[in-house]
């Protein structure tokens, strides 16, 4: 994590993920499958939630596998953007 350029690369990856999520939300809105009033902000929030729960230090009961993280983020975020869990 101390390597030159590491933080820039992490931030670029986060932006790419948020961009893909925002595009997905925008398409889902257009298709009537979601109700995200602010796709870019919602995408950044979902990405931050994923980062938070996938970090063992961020929660008292760490989610240690991909499926647990996915299920938790789905349960928490999907209703906010109009999706059924």
PDB file of N, CA, C and O in Angstrom:
ATOM      1  N   UNK A   1       0.812  -1.215   0.000  1.00  0.00           N
ATOM      2  CA  UNK A   1       0.000   0.000   0.000  1.00  0.00           C
ATOM      3  C   UNK A   1       0.850   1.271   0.000  1.00  0.00           C
ATOM      4  O   UNK A   1       0.309   2.344  -0.183  1.00  0.00           O
ATOM      5  N   UNK A   2       2.131   1.131   0.199  1.00  0.00           N
ATOM      6  CA  UNK A   2       3.010   2.304   0.223  1.00  0.00           C
ATOM      7  C   UNK A   2       3.674   2.577  -1.121  1.00  0.00           C
ATOM      8  O   UNK A   2       4.411   3.547  -1.262  1.00  0.00           O
ATOM      9  N   UNK A   3       3.439   1.723  -2.086  1.00  0.00           N
ATOM     10  CA  UNK A   3       4.072   1.891  -3.397  1.00  0.00           C
ATOM     11  C   UNK A   3       3.615   3.181  -4.050  1.00  0.00           C
ATOM     12  O   UNK A   3       2.457   3.604  -3.901  1.00  0.00           O
ATOM     13  N   UNK A   4       4.511   3.793  -4.786  1.00  0.00           N
ATOM     14  CA  UNK A   4       4.181   5.013  -5.516  1.00  0.00           C
ATOM     15  C   UNK A   4       3.061   4.707  -6.507  1.00  0.00           C
ATOM     16  O   UNK A   4       3.129   3.734  -7.253  1.00  0.00           O
ATOM     17  N   UNK A   5       2.030   5.512  -6.479  1.00  0.00           N
ATOM     18  CA  UNK A   5       0.915   5.359  -7.403  1.00  0.00           C
ATOM     19  C   UNK A   5      -0.174   4.413  -6.946  1.00  0.00           C
ATOM     20  O   UNK A   5      -1.211   4.296  -7.603  1.00  0.00           O
ATOM     21  N   UNK A   6       0.033   3.736  -5.816  1.00  0.00           N
ATOM     22  CA  UNK A   6      -0.946   2.758  -5.337  1.00  0.00           C
ATOM     23  C   UNK A   6      -2.312   3.408  -5.099  1.00  0.00           C
ATOM     24  O   UNK A   6      -3.330   2.930  -5.597  1.00  0.00           O
ATOM     25  N   UNK A   7      -2.345   4.481  -4.351  1.00  0.00           N
ATOM     26  CA  UNK A   7      -3.608   5.137  -4.024  1.00  0.00           C
ATOM     27  C   UNK A   7      -4.310   5.653  -5.277  1.00  0.00           C
ATOM     28  O   UNK A   7      -5.538   5.538  -5.403  1.00  0.00           O
ATOM     29  N   UNK A   8      -3.546   6.190  -6.218  1.00  0.00           N
ATOM     30  CA  UNK A   8      -4.148   6.646  -7.471  1.00  0.00           C
ATOM     31  C   UNK A   8      -4.816   5.493  -8.211  1.00  0.00           C
ATOM     32  O   UNK A   8      -5.912   5.636  -8.753  1.00  0.00           O
ATOM     33  N   UNK A   9      -4.158   4.349  -8.229  1.00  0.00           N
ATOM     34  CA  UNK A   9      -4.713   3.173  -8.911  1.00  0.00           C
ATOM     35  C   UNK A   9      -5.983   2.690  -8.217  1.00  0.00           C
ATOM     36  O   UNK A   9      -6.970   2.342  -8.873  1.00  0.00           O
ATOM     37  N   UNK A  10      -5.972   2.664  -6.896  1.00  0.00           N
ATOM     38  CA  UNK A  10      -7.159   2.258  -6.137  1.00  0.00           C
ATOM     39  C   UNK A  10      -8.314   3.208  -6.445  1.00  0.00           C
ATOM     40  O   UNK A  10      -9.444   2.776  -6.698  1.00  0.00           O
ATOM     41  N   UNK A  11      -8.042   4.502  -6.446  1.00  0.00           N
ATOM     42  CA  UNK A  11      -9.091   5.484  -6.723  1.00  0.00           C
ATOM     43  C   UNK A  11      -9.631   5.346  -8.139  1.00  0.00           C
ATOM     44  O   UNK A  11     -10.841   5.482  -8.364  1.00  0.00           O
ATOM     45  N   UNK A  12      -8.762   5.056  -9.101  1.00  0.00           N
ATOM     46  CA  UNK A  12      -9.217   4.849 -10.479  1.00  0.00           C
ATOM     47  C   UNK A  12     -10.115   3.619 -10.571  1.00  0.00           C
ATOM     48  O   UNK A  12     -11.137   3.643 -11.271  1.00  0.00           O
ATOM     49  N   UNK A  13      -9.759   2.565  -9.866  1.00  0.00           N
ATOM     50  CA  UNK A  13     -10.595   1.360  -9.848  1.00  0.00           C
ATOM     51  C   UNK A  13     -11.956   1.651  -9.237  1.00  0.00           C
ATOM     52  O   UNK A  13     -12.989   1.215  -9.763  1.00  0.00           O
ATOM     53  N   UNK A  14     -11.964   2.391  -8.154  1.00  0.00           N
ATOM     54  CA  UNK A  14     -13.230   2.750  -7.506  1.00  0.00           C
ATOM     55  C   UNK A  14     -14.103   3.572  -8.447  1.00  0.00           C
ATOM     56  O   UNK A  14     -15.316   3.361  -8.534  1.00  0.00           O
ATOM     57  N   UNK A  15     -13.506   4.498  -9.167  1.00  0.00           N
ATOM     58  CA  UNK A  15     -14.250   5.315 -10.127  1.00  0.00           C
ATOM     59  C   UNK A  15     -14.818   4.465 -11.257  1.00  0.00           C
ATOM     60  O   UNK A  15     -15.951   4.667 -11.690  1.00  0.00           O
ATOM     61  N   UNK A  16     -14.040   3.502 -11.735  1.00  0.00           N
ATOM     62  CA  UNK A  16     -14.531   2.621 -12.800  1.00  0.00           C
ATOM     63  C   UNK A  16     -15.732   1.815 -12.323  1.00  0.00           C
ATOM     64  O   UNK A  16     -16.727   1.687 -13.037  1.00  0.00           O
ATOM     65  N   UNK A  17     -15.625   1.272 -11.119  1.00  0.00           N
ATOM     66  CA  UNK A  17     -16.739   0.486 -10.574  1.00  0.00           C
ATOM     67  C   UNK A  17     -17.970   1.376 -10.411  1.00  0.00           C
ATOM     68  O   UNK A  17     -19.081   1.002 -10.810  1.00  0.00           O
ATOM     69  N   UNK A  18     -17.799   2.559  -9.842  1.00  0.00           N
ATOM     70  CA  UNK A  18     -18.930   3.477  -9.663  1.00  0.00           C
ATOM     71  C   UNK A  18     -19.525   3.861 -11.015  1.00  0.00           C
ATOM     72  O   UNK A  18     -20.743   3.962 -11.157  1.00  0.00           O
ATOM     73  N   UNK A  19     -18.687   4.057 -12.028  1.00  0.00           N
ATOM     74  CA  UNK A  19     -19.182   4.394 -13.369  1.00  0.00           C
ATOM     75  C   UNK A  19     -20.016   3.274 -13.969  1.00  0.00           C
ATOM     76  O   UNK A  19     -21.073   3.521 -14.568  1.00  0.00           O
ATOM     77  N   UNK A  20     -19.551   2.038 -13.805  1.00  0.00           N
ATOM     78  CA  UNK A  20     -20.319   0.894 -14.297  1.00  0.00           C
ATOM     79  C   UNK A  20     -21.650   0.758 -13.560  1.00  0.00           C
ATOM     80  O   UNK A  20     -22.689   0.490 -14.176  1.00  0.00           O
ATOM     81  N   UNK A  21     -21.616   0.948 -12.251  1.00  0.00           N
ATOM     82  CA  UNK A  21     -22.857   0.890 -11.470  1.00  0.00           C
ATOM     83  C   UNK A  21     -23.820   1.996 -11.887  1.00  0.00           C
ATOM     84  O   UNK A  21     -25.024   1.766 -12.030  1.00  0.00           O
ATOM     85  N   UNK A  22     -23.309   3.198 -12.105  1.00  0.00           N
ATOM     86  CA  UNK A  22     -24.159   4.319 -12.516  1.00  0.00           C
ATOM     87  C   UNK A  22     -24.800   4.032 -13.874  1.00  0.00           C
ATOM     88  O   UNK A  22     -25.995   4.292 -14.070  1.00  0.00           O
ATOM     89  N   UNK A  23     -24.030   3.488 -14.800  1.00  0.00           N
ATOM     90  CA  UNK A  23     -24.579   3.132 -16.118  1.00  0.00           C
ATOM     91  C   UNK A  23     -25.674   2.082 -15.985  1.00  0.00           C
ATOM     92  O   UNK A  23     -26.718   2.166 -16.642  1.00  0.00           O
ATOM     93  N   UNK A  24     -25.425   1.101 -15.137  1.00  0.00           N
ATOM     94  CA  UNK A  24     -26.418   0.051 -14.913  1.00  0.00           C
ATOM     95  C   UNK A  24     -27.691   0.625 -14.312  1.00  0.00           C
ATOM     96  O   UNK A  24     -28.806   0.291 -14.747  1.00  0.00           O
ATOM     97  N   UNK A  25     -27.543   1.505 -13.327  1.00  0.00           N
ATOM     98  CA  UNK A  25     -28.717   2.129 -12.715  1.00  0.00           C
ATOM     99  C   UNK A  25     -29.477   2.984 -13.720  1.00  0.00           C
ATOM    100  O   UNK A  25     -30.718   2.973 -13.746  1.00  0.00           O
ATOM    101  N   UNK A  26     -28.768   3.714 -14.548  1.00  0.00           N
ATOM    102  CA  UNK A  26     -29.413   4.556 -15.558  1.00  0.00           C
ATOM    103  C   UNK A  26     -30.216   3.695 -16.536  1.00  0.00           C
ATOM    104  O   UNK A  26     -31.369   4.022 -16.866  1.00  0.00           O
ATOM    105  N   UNK A  27     -29.625   2.590 -16.984  1.00  0.00           N
ATOM    106  CA  UNK A  27     -30.342   1.682 -17.895  1.00  0.00           C
ATOM    107  C   UNK A  27     -31.541   1.040 -17.190  1.00  0.00           C
ATOM    108  O   UNK A  27     -32.607   0.885 -17.788  1.00  0.00           O
ATOM    109  N   UNK A  28     -31.369   0.653 -15.936  1.00  0.00           N
ATOM    110  CA  UNK A  28     -32.478   0.049 -15.185  1.00  0.00           C
ATOM    111  C   UNK A  28     -33.607   1.055 -14.985  1.00  0.00           C
ATOM    112  O   UNK A  28     -34.789   0.690 -15.083  1.00  0.00           O
ATOM    113  N   UNK A  29     -33.261   2.299 -14.737  1.00  0.00           N
ATOM    114  CA  UNK A  29     -34.292   3.351 -14.629  1.00  0.00           C
ATOM    115  C   UNK A  29     -35.076   3.454 -15.936  1.00  0.00           C
ATOM    116  O   UNK A  29     -36.312   3.501 -15.935  1.00  0.00           O
ATOM    117  N   UNK A  30     -34.361   3.524 -17.055  1.00  0.00           N
ATOM    118  CA  UNK A  30     -34.994   3.683 -18.367  1.00  0.00           C
ATOM    119  C   UNK A  30     -35.905   2.506 -18.702  1.00  0.00           C
ATOM    120  O   UNK A  30     -36.936   2.675 -19.361  1.00  0.00           O
ATOM    121  N   UNK A  31     -35.541   1.326 -18.220  1.00  0.00           N
ATOM    122  CA  UNK A  31     -36.334   0.120 -18.480  1.00  0.00           C
ATOM    123  C   UNK A  31     -37.459  -0.058 -17.465  1.00  0.00           C
ATOM    124  O   UNK A  31     -38.218  -1.027 -17.540  1.00  0.00           O
ATOM    125  N   UNK A  32     -37.557   0.853 -16.506  1.00  0.00           N
ATOM    126  CA  UNK A  32     -38.587   0.749 -15.475  1.00  0.00           C
ATOM    127  C   UNK A  32     -38.294  -0.312 -14.431  1.00  0.00           C
ATOM    128  O   UNK A  32     -39.178  -0.738 -13.703  1.00  0.00           O
ATOM    129  N   UNK A  33     -37.027  -0.726 -14.338  1.00  0.00           N
ATOM    130  CA  UNK A  33     -36.661  -1.790 -13.401  1.00  0.00           C
ATOM    131  C   UNK A  33     -36.082  -1.271 -12.090  1.00  0.00           C
ATOM    132  O   UNK A  33     -35.887  -2.036 -11.157  1.00  0.00           O
ATOM    133  N   UNK A  34     -35.774   0.012 -12.024  1.00  0.00           N
ATOM    134  CA  UNK A  34     -35.219   0.613 -10.810  1.00  0.00           C
ATOM    135  C   UNK A  34     -35.752   2.035 -10.703  1.00  0.00           C
ATOM    136  O   UNK A  34     -36.334   2.575 -11.643  1.00  0.00           O
ATOM    137  N   UNK A  35     -35.539   2.623  -9.537  1.00  0.00           N
ATOM    138  CA  UNK A  35     -35.996   3.995  -9.292  1.00  0.00           C
ATOM    139  C   UNK A  35     -34.891   4.763  -8.583  1.00  0.00           C
ATOM    140  O   UNK A  35     -35.045   5.209  -7.459  1.00  0.00           O
ATOM    141  N   UNK A  36     -33.776   4.923  -9.272  1.00  0.00           N
ATOM    142  CA  UNK A  36     -32.642   5.649  -8.706  1.00  0.00           C
ATOM    143  C   UNK A  36     -32.711   7.096  -9.180  1.00  0.00           C
ATOM    144  O   UNK A  36     -32.463   7.391 -10.344  1.00  0.00           O
ATOM    145  N   UNK A  37     -33.032   7.998  -8.267  1.00  0.00           N
ATOM    146  CA  UNK A  37     -33.159   9.418  -8.627  1.00  0.00           C
ATOM    147  C   UNK A  37     -31.802  10.033  -8.969  1.00  0.00           C
ATOM    148  O   UNK A  37     -31.718  10.978  -9.740  1.00  0.00           O
ATOM    149  N   UNK A  38     -30.747   9.483  -8.387  1.00  0.00           N
ATOM    150  CA  UNK A  38     -29.395  10.017  -8.602  1.00  0.00           C
ATOM    151  C   UNK A  38     -28.443   8.848  -8.850  1.00  0.00           C
ATOM    152  O   UNK A  38     -27.693   8.450  -7.953  1.00  0.00           O
ATOM    153  N   UNK A  39     -28.434   8.293 -10.072  1.00  0.00           N
ATOM    154  CA  UNK A  39     -27.642   7.094 -10.347  1.00  0.00           C
ATOM    155  C   UNK A  39     -26.160   7.226 -10.010  1.00  0.00           C
ATOM    156  O   UNK A  39     -25.567   6.294  -9.468  1.00  0.00           O
ATOM    157  N   UNK A  40     -25.546   8.362 -10.303  1.00  0.00           N
ATOM    158  CA  UNK A  40     -24.114   8.520 -10.044  1.00  0.00           C
ATOM    159  C   UNK A  40     -23.842   8.489  -8.534  1.00  0.00           C
ATOM    160  O   UNK A  40     -22.935   7.804  -8.070  1.00  0.00           O
ATOM    161  N   UNK A  41     -24.629   9.234  -7.766  1.00  0.00           N
ATOM    162  CA  UNK A  41     -24.461   9.261  -6.312  1.00  0.00           C
ATOM    163  C   UNK A  41     -24.822   7.914  -5.704  1.00  0.00           C
ATOM    164  O   UNK A  41     -24.119   7.412  -4.816  1.00  0.00           O
ATOM    165  N   UNK A  42     -25.913   7.318  -6.181  1.00  0.00           N
ATOM    166  CA  UNK A  42     -26.305   6.003  -5.667  1.00  0.00           C
ATOM    167  C   UNK A  42     -25.221   4.963  -5.945  1.00  0.00           C
ATOM    168  O   UNK A  42     -24.919   4.132  -5.091  1.00  0.00           O
ATOM    169  N   UNK A  43     -24.631   5.030  -7.128  1.00  0.00           N
ATOM    170  CA  UNK A  43     -23.563   4.094  -7.478  1.00  0.00           C
ATOM    171  C   UNK A  43     -22.357   4.272  -6.554  1.00  0.00           C
ATOM    172  O   UNK A  43     -21.776   3.290  -6.088  1.00  0.00           O
ATOM    173  N   UNK A  44     -21.986   5.518  -6.293  1.00  0.00           N
ATOM    174  CA  UNK A  44     -20.858   5.775  -5.390  1.00  0.00           C
ATOM    175  C   UNK A  44     -21.168   5.268  -3.981  1.00  0.00           C
ATOM    176  O   UNK A  44     -20.296   4.720  -3.295  1.00  0.00           O
ATOM    177  N   UNK A  45     -22.410   5.403  -3.558  1.00  0.00           N
ATOM    178  CA  UNK A  45     -22.821   4.939  -2.228  1.00  0.00           C
ATOM    179  C   UNK A  45     -22.775   3.416  -2.154  1.00  0.00           C
ATOM    180  O   UNK A  45     -22.274   2.846  -1.173  1.00  0.00           O
ATOM    181  N   UNK A  46     -23.264   2.753  -3.187  1.00  0.00           N
ATOM    182  CA  UNK A  46     -23.226   1.288  -3.211  1.00  0.00           C
ATOM    183  C   UNK A  46     -21.784   0.801  -3.210  1.00  0.00           C
ATOM    184  O   UNK A  46     -21.422  -0.122  -2.478  1.00  0.00           O
ATOM    185  N   UNK A  47     -20.926   1.435  -4.015  1.00  0.00           N
ATOM    186  CA  UNK A  47     -19.511   1.062  -4.054  1.00  0.00           C
ATOM    187  C   UNK A  47     -18.865   1.248  -2.693  1.00  0.00           C
ATOM    188  O   UNK A  47     -18.116   0.410  -2.217  1.00  0.00           O
ATOM    189  N   UNK A  48     -19.192   2.340  -2.016  1.00  0.00           N
ATOM    190  CA  UNK A  48     -18.643   2.577  -0.680  1.00  0.00           C
ATOM    191  C   UNK A  48     -19.141   1.529   0.315  1.00  0.00           C
ATOM    192  O   UNK A  48     -18.387   1.084   1.181  1.00  0.00           O
ATOM    193  N   UNK A  49     -20.402   1.129   0.185  1.00  0.00           N
ATOM    194  CA  UNK A  49     -20.946   0.093   1.066  1.00  0.00           C
ATOM    195  C   UNK A  49     -20.205  -1.221   0.859  1.00  0.00           C
ATOM    196  O   UNK A  49     -19.863  -1.915   1.822  1.00  0.00           O
ATOM    197  N   UNK A  50     -19.943  -1.557  -0.391  1.00  0.00           N
ATOM    198  CA  UNK A  50     -19.208  -2.787  -0.690  1.00  0.00           C
ATOM    199  C   UNK A  50     -17.813  -2.720  -0.073  1.00  0.00           C
ATOM    200  O   UNK A  50     -17.361  -3.667   0.569  1.00  0.00           O
ATOM    201  N   UNK A  51     -17.133  -1.588  -0.267  1.00  0.00           N
ATOM    202  CA  UNK A  51     -15.797  -1.427   0.318  1.00  0.00           C
ATOM    203  C   UNK A  51     -15.840  -1.572   1.828  1.00  0.00           C
ATOM    204  O   UNK A  51     -15.000  -2.229   2.434  1.00  0.00           O
ATOM    205  N   UNK A  52     -16.840  -0.954   2.432  1.00  0.00           N
ATOM    206  CA  UNK A  52     -16.936  -0.936   3.888  1.00  0.00           C
ATOM    207  C   UNK A  52     -17.135  -2.331   4.466  1.00  0.00           C
ATOM    208  O   UNK A  52     -16.428  -2.726   5.389  1.00  0.00           O
ATOM    209  N   UNK A  53     -18.086  -3.073   3.929  1.00  0.00           N
ATOM    210  CA  UNK A  53     -18.380  -4.384   4.521  1.00  0.00           C
ATOM    211  C   UNK A  53     -17.386  -5.446   4.113  1.00  0.00           C
ATOM    212  O   UNK A  53     -17.303  -6.491   4.753  1.00  0.00           O
ATOM    213  N   UNK A  54     -16.612  -5.192   3.054  1.00  0.00           N
ATOM    214  CA  UNK A  54     -15.622  -6.184   2.675  1.00  0.00           C
ATOM    215  C   UNK A  54     -14.291  -5.976   3.403  1.00  0.00           C
ATOM    216  O   UNK A  54     -13.390  -6.792   3.316  1.00  0.00           O
ATOM    217  N   UNK A  55     -14.199  -4.897   4.156  1.00  0.00           N
ATOM    218  CA  UNK A  55     -13.000  -4.609   4.944  1.00  0.00           C
ATOM    219  C   UNK A  55     -13.181  -5.209   6.335  1.00  0.00           C
ATOM    220  O   UNK A  55     -14.047  -4.803   7.092  1.00  0.00           O
ATOM    221  N   UNK A  56     -12.384  -6.195   6.686  1.00  0.00           N
ATOM    222  CA  UNK A  56     -12.531  -6.883   7.969  1.00  0.00           C
ATOM    223  C   UNK A  56     -12.496  -5.936   9.159  1.00  0.00           C
ATOM    224  O   UNK A  56     -13.045  -6.234  10.212  1.00  0.00           O
ATOM    225  N   UNK A  57     -11.849  -4.795   9.035  1.00  0.00           N
ATOM    226  CA  UNK A  57     -11.738  -3.872  10.161  1.00  0.00           C
ATOM    227  C   UNK A  57     -12.943  -2.950  10.293  1.00  0.00           C
ATOM    228  O   UNK A  57     -13.096  -2.266  11.292  1.00  0.00           O
ATOM    229  N   UNK A  58     -13.802  -2.934   9.277  1.00  0.00           N
ATOM    230  CA  UNK A  58     -14.891  -1.963   9.248  1.00  0.00           C
ATOM    231  C   UNK A  58     -16.120  -2.397  10.034  1.00  0.00           C
ATOM    232  O   UNK A  58     -16.949  -1.576  10.378  1.00  0.00           O
ATOM    233  N   UNK A  59     -16.261  -3.678  10.294  1.00  0.00           N
ATOM    234  CA  UNK A  59     -17.475  -4.161  10.963  1.00  0.00           C
ATOM    235  C   UNK A  59     -17.103  -5.087  12.115  1.00  0.00           C
ATOM    236  O   UNK A  59     -16.043  -5.701  12.117  1.00  0.00           O
ATOM    237  N   UNK A  60     -17.983  -5.175  13.072  1.00  0.00           N
ATOM    238  CA  UNK A  60     -17.699  -6.027  14.221  1.00  0.00           C
ATOM    239  C   UNK A  60     -17.791  -7.506  13.868  1.00  0.00           C
ATOM    240  O   UNK A  60     -17.160  -8.334  14.505  1.00  0.00           O
ATOM    241  N   UNK A  61     -18.595  -7.836  12.877  1.00  0.00           N
ATOM    242  CA  UNK A  61     -18.704  -9.217  12.420  1.00  0.00           C
ATOM    243  C   UNK A  61     -18.303  -9.246  10.941  1.00  0.00           C
ATOM    244  O   UNK A  61     -19.141  -9.078  10.068  1.00  0.00           O
ATOM    245  N   UNK A  62     -17.019  -9.426  10.657  1.00  0.00           N
ATOM    246  CA  UNK A  62     -16.548  -9.343   9.283  1.00  0.00           C
ATOM    247  C   UNK A  62     -17.242 -10.337   8.351  1.00  0.00           C
ATOM    248  O   UNK A  62     -17.521 -11.469   8.731  1.00  0.00           O
ATOM    249  N   UNK A  63     -17.524  -9.879   7.160  1.00  0.00           N
ATOM    250  CA  UNK A  63     -18.063 -10.740   6.119  1.00  0.00           C
ATOM    251  C   UNK A  63     -16.860 -11.228   5.319  1.00  0.00           C
ATOM    252  O   UNK A  63     -16.180 -10.445   4.684  1.00  0.00           O
ATOM    253  N   UNK A  64     -16.612 -12.505   5.371  1.00  0.00           N
ATOM    254  CA  UNK A  64     -15.343 -13.011   4.858  1.00  0.00           C
ATOM    255  C   UNK A  64     -15.413 -13.610   3.456  1.00  0.00           C
ATOM    256  O   UNK A  64     -14.392 -13.972   2.910  1.00  0.00           O
ATOM    257  N   UNK A  65     -16.604 -13.728   2.883  1.00  0.00           N
ATOM    258  CA  UNK A  65     -16.673 -14.268   1.538  1.00  0.00           C
ATOM    259  C   UNK A  65     -17.554 -13.380   0.658  1.00  0.00           C
ATOM    260  O   UNK A  65     -18.357 -12.592   1.145  1.00  0.00           O
ATOM    261  N   UNK A  66     -17.351 -13.505  -0.623  1.00  0.00           N
ATOM    262  CA  UNK A  66     -18.025 -12.649  -1.598  1.00  0.00           C
ATOM    263  C   UNK A  66     -19.544 -12.730  -1.490  1.00  0.00           C
ATOM    264  O   UNK A  66     -20.235 -11.728  -1.586  1.00  0.00           O
ATOM    265  N   UNK A  67     -20.092 -13.919  -1.330  1.00  0.00           N
ATOM    266  CA  UNK A  67     -21.539 -14.083  -1.241  1.00  0.00           C
ATOM    267  C   UNK A  67     -22.127 -13.369  -0.029  1.00  0.00           C
ATOM    268  O   UNK A  67     -23.200 -12.793  -0.108  1.00  0.00           O
ATOM    269  N   UNK A  68     -21.443 -13.420   1.109  1.00  0.00           N
ATOM    270  CA  UNK A  68     -21.925 -12.727   2.312  1.00  0.00           C
ATOM    271  C   UNK A  68     -21.952 -11.217   2.095  1.00  0.00           C
ATOM    272  O   UNK A  68     -22.906 -10.547   2.481  1.00  0.00           O
ATOM    273  N   UNK A  69     -20.898 -10.696   1.475  1.00  0.00           N
ATOM    274  CA  UNK A  69     -20.845  -9.256   1.179  1.00  0.00           C
ATOM    275  C   UNK A  69     -21.976  -8.892   0.225  1.00  0.00           C
ATOM    276  O   UNK A  69     -22.711  -7.933   0.444  1.00  0.00           O
ATOM    277  N   UNK A  70     -22.140  -9.680  -0.831  1.00  0.00           N
ATOM    278  CA  UNK A  70     -23.180  -9.404  -1.822  1.00  0.00           C
ATOM    279  C   UNK A  70     -24.564  -9.414  -1.171  1.00  0.00           C
ATOM    280  O   UNK A  70     -25.381  -8.508  -1.401  1.00  0.00           O
ATOM    281  N   UNK A  71     -24.859 -10.423  -0.380  1.00  0.00           N
ATOM    282  CA  UNK A  71     -26.172 -10.533   0.270  1.00  0.00           C
ATOM    283  C   UNK A  71     -26.427  -9.349   1.198  1.00  0.00           C
ATOM    284  O   UNK A  71     -27.534  -8.796   1.226  1.00  0.00           O
ATOM    285  N   UNK A  72     -25.422  -8.948   1.935  1.00  0.00           N
ATOM    286  CA  UNK A  72     -25.591  -7.836   2.868  1.00  0.00           C
ATOM    287  C   UNK A  72     -25.832  -6.523   2.121  1.00  0.00           C
ATOM    288  O   UNK A  72     -26.741  -5.766   2.463  1.00  0.00           O
ATOM    289  N   UNK A  73     -25.033  -6.260   1.098  1.00  0.00           N
ATOM    290  CA  UNK A  73     -25.196  -5.023   0.331  1.00  0.00           C
ATOM    291  C   UNK A  73     -26.545  -5.013  -0.380  1.00  0.00           C
ATOM    292  O   UNK A  73     -27.234  -3.997  -0.402  1.00  0.00           O
ATOM    293  N   UNK A  74     -26.953  -6.156  -0.940  1.00  0.00           N
ATOM    294  CA  UNK A  74     -28.262  -6.254  -1.587  1.00  0.00           C
ATOM    295  C   UNK A  74     -29.383  -5.917  -0.607  1.00  0.00           C
ATOM    296  O   UNK A  74     -30.270  -5.114  -0.915  1.00  0.00           O
ATOM    297  N   UNK A  75     -29.341  -6.535   0.547  1.00  0.00           N
ATOM    298  CA  UNK A  75     -30.391  -6.307   1.545  1.00  0.00           C
ATOM    299  C   UNK A  75     -30.460  -4.841   1.938  1.00  0.00           C
ATOM    300  O   UNK A  75     -31.523  -4.271   2.112  1.00  0.00           O
ATOM    301  N   UNK A  76     -29.319  -4.207   2.035  1.00  0.00           N
ATOM    302  CA  UNK A  76     -29.256  -2.826   2.517  1.00  0.00           C
ATOM    303  C   UNK A  76     -29.538  -1.805   1.410  1.00  0.00           C
ATOM    304  O   UNK A  76     -30.267  -0.840   1.624  1.00  0.00           O
ATOM    305  N   UNK A  77     -28.968  -2.006   0.226  1.00  0.00           N
ATOM    306  CA  UNK A  77     -29.014  -0.978  -0.823  1.00  0.00           C
ATOM    307  C   UNK A  77     -30.170  -1.132  -1.814  1.00  0.00           C
ATOM    308  O   UNK A  77     -30.683  -0.132  -2.302  1.00  0.00           O
ATOM    309  N   UNK A  78     -30.554  -2.339  -2.148  1.00  0.00           N
ATOM    310  CA  UNK A  78     -31.537  -2.527  -3.214  1.00  0.00           C
ATOM    311  C   UNK A  78     -32.858  -1.817  -2.950  1.00  0.00           C
ATOM    312  O   UNK A  78     -33.394  -1.189  -3.863  1.00  0.00           O
ATOM    313  N   UNK A  79     -33.422  -1.886  -1.753  1.00  0.00           N
ATOM    314  CA  UNK A  79     -34.687  -1.163  -1.545  1.00  0.00           C
ATOM    315  C   UNK A  79     -34.552   0.348  -1.786  1.00  0.00           C
ATOM    316  O   UNK A  79     -35.493   1.004  -2.246  1.00  0.00           O
ATOM    317  N   UNK A  80     -33.371   0.896  -1.534  1.00  0.00           N
ATOM    318  CA  UNK A  80     -33.165   2.343  -1.719  1.00  0.00           C
ATOM    319  C   UNK A  80     -33.238   2.746  -3.186  1.00  0.00           C
ATOM    320  O   UNK A  80     -33.541   3.901  -3.485  1.00  0.00           O
ATOM    321  N   UNK A  81     -32.969   1.817  -4.087  1.00  0.00           N
ATOM    322  CA  UNK A  81     -33.021   2.151  -5.521  1.00  0.00           C
ATOM    323  C   UNK A  81     -34.197   1.471  -6.201  1.00  0.00           C
ATOM    324  O   UNK A  81     -34.253   1.358  -7.431  1.00  0.00           O
ATOM    325  N   UNK A  82     -35.160   1.039  -5.397  1.00  0.00           N
ATOM    326  CA  UNK A  82     -36.406   0.513  -5.938  1.00  0.00           C
ATOM    327  C   UNK A  82     -36.375  -0.919  -6.417  1.00  0.00           C
ATOM    328  O   UNK A  82     -37.215  -1.319  -7.217  1.00  0.00           O
ATOM    329  N   UNK A  83     -35.422  -1.699  -5.949  1.00  0.00           N
ATOM    330  CA  UNK A  83     -35.336  -3.110  -6.345  1.00  0.00           C
ATOM    331  C   UNK A  83     -35.811  -4.008  -5.204  1.00  0.00           C
ATOM    332  O   UNK A  83     -35.572  -3.709  -4.034  1.00  0.00           O
ATOM    333  N   UNK A  84     -36.447  -5.082  -5.563  1.00  0.00           N
ATOM    334  CA  UNK A  84     -36.870  -6.054  -4.548  1.00  0.00           C
ATOM    335  C   UNK A  84     -35.659  -6.901  -4.158  1.00  0.00           C
ATOM    336  O   UNK A  84     -34.853  -7.263  -4.996  1.00  0.00           O
ATOM    337  N   UNK A  85     -35.566  -7.205  -2.881  1.00  0.00           N
ATOM    338  CA  UNK A  85     -34.452  -8.029  -2.409  1.00  0.00           C
ATOM    339  C   UNK A  85     -34.713  -9.421  -2.704  1.00  0.00           C
ATOM    340  O   UNK A  85     -35.080 -10.275  -2.944  1.00  0.00           O
TER     341      UNK A  85
END
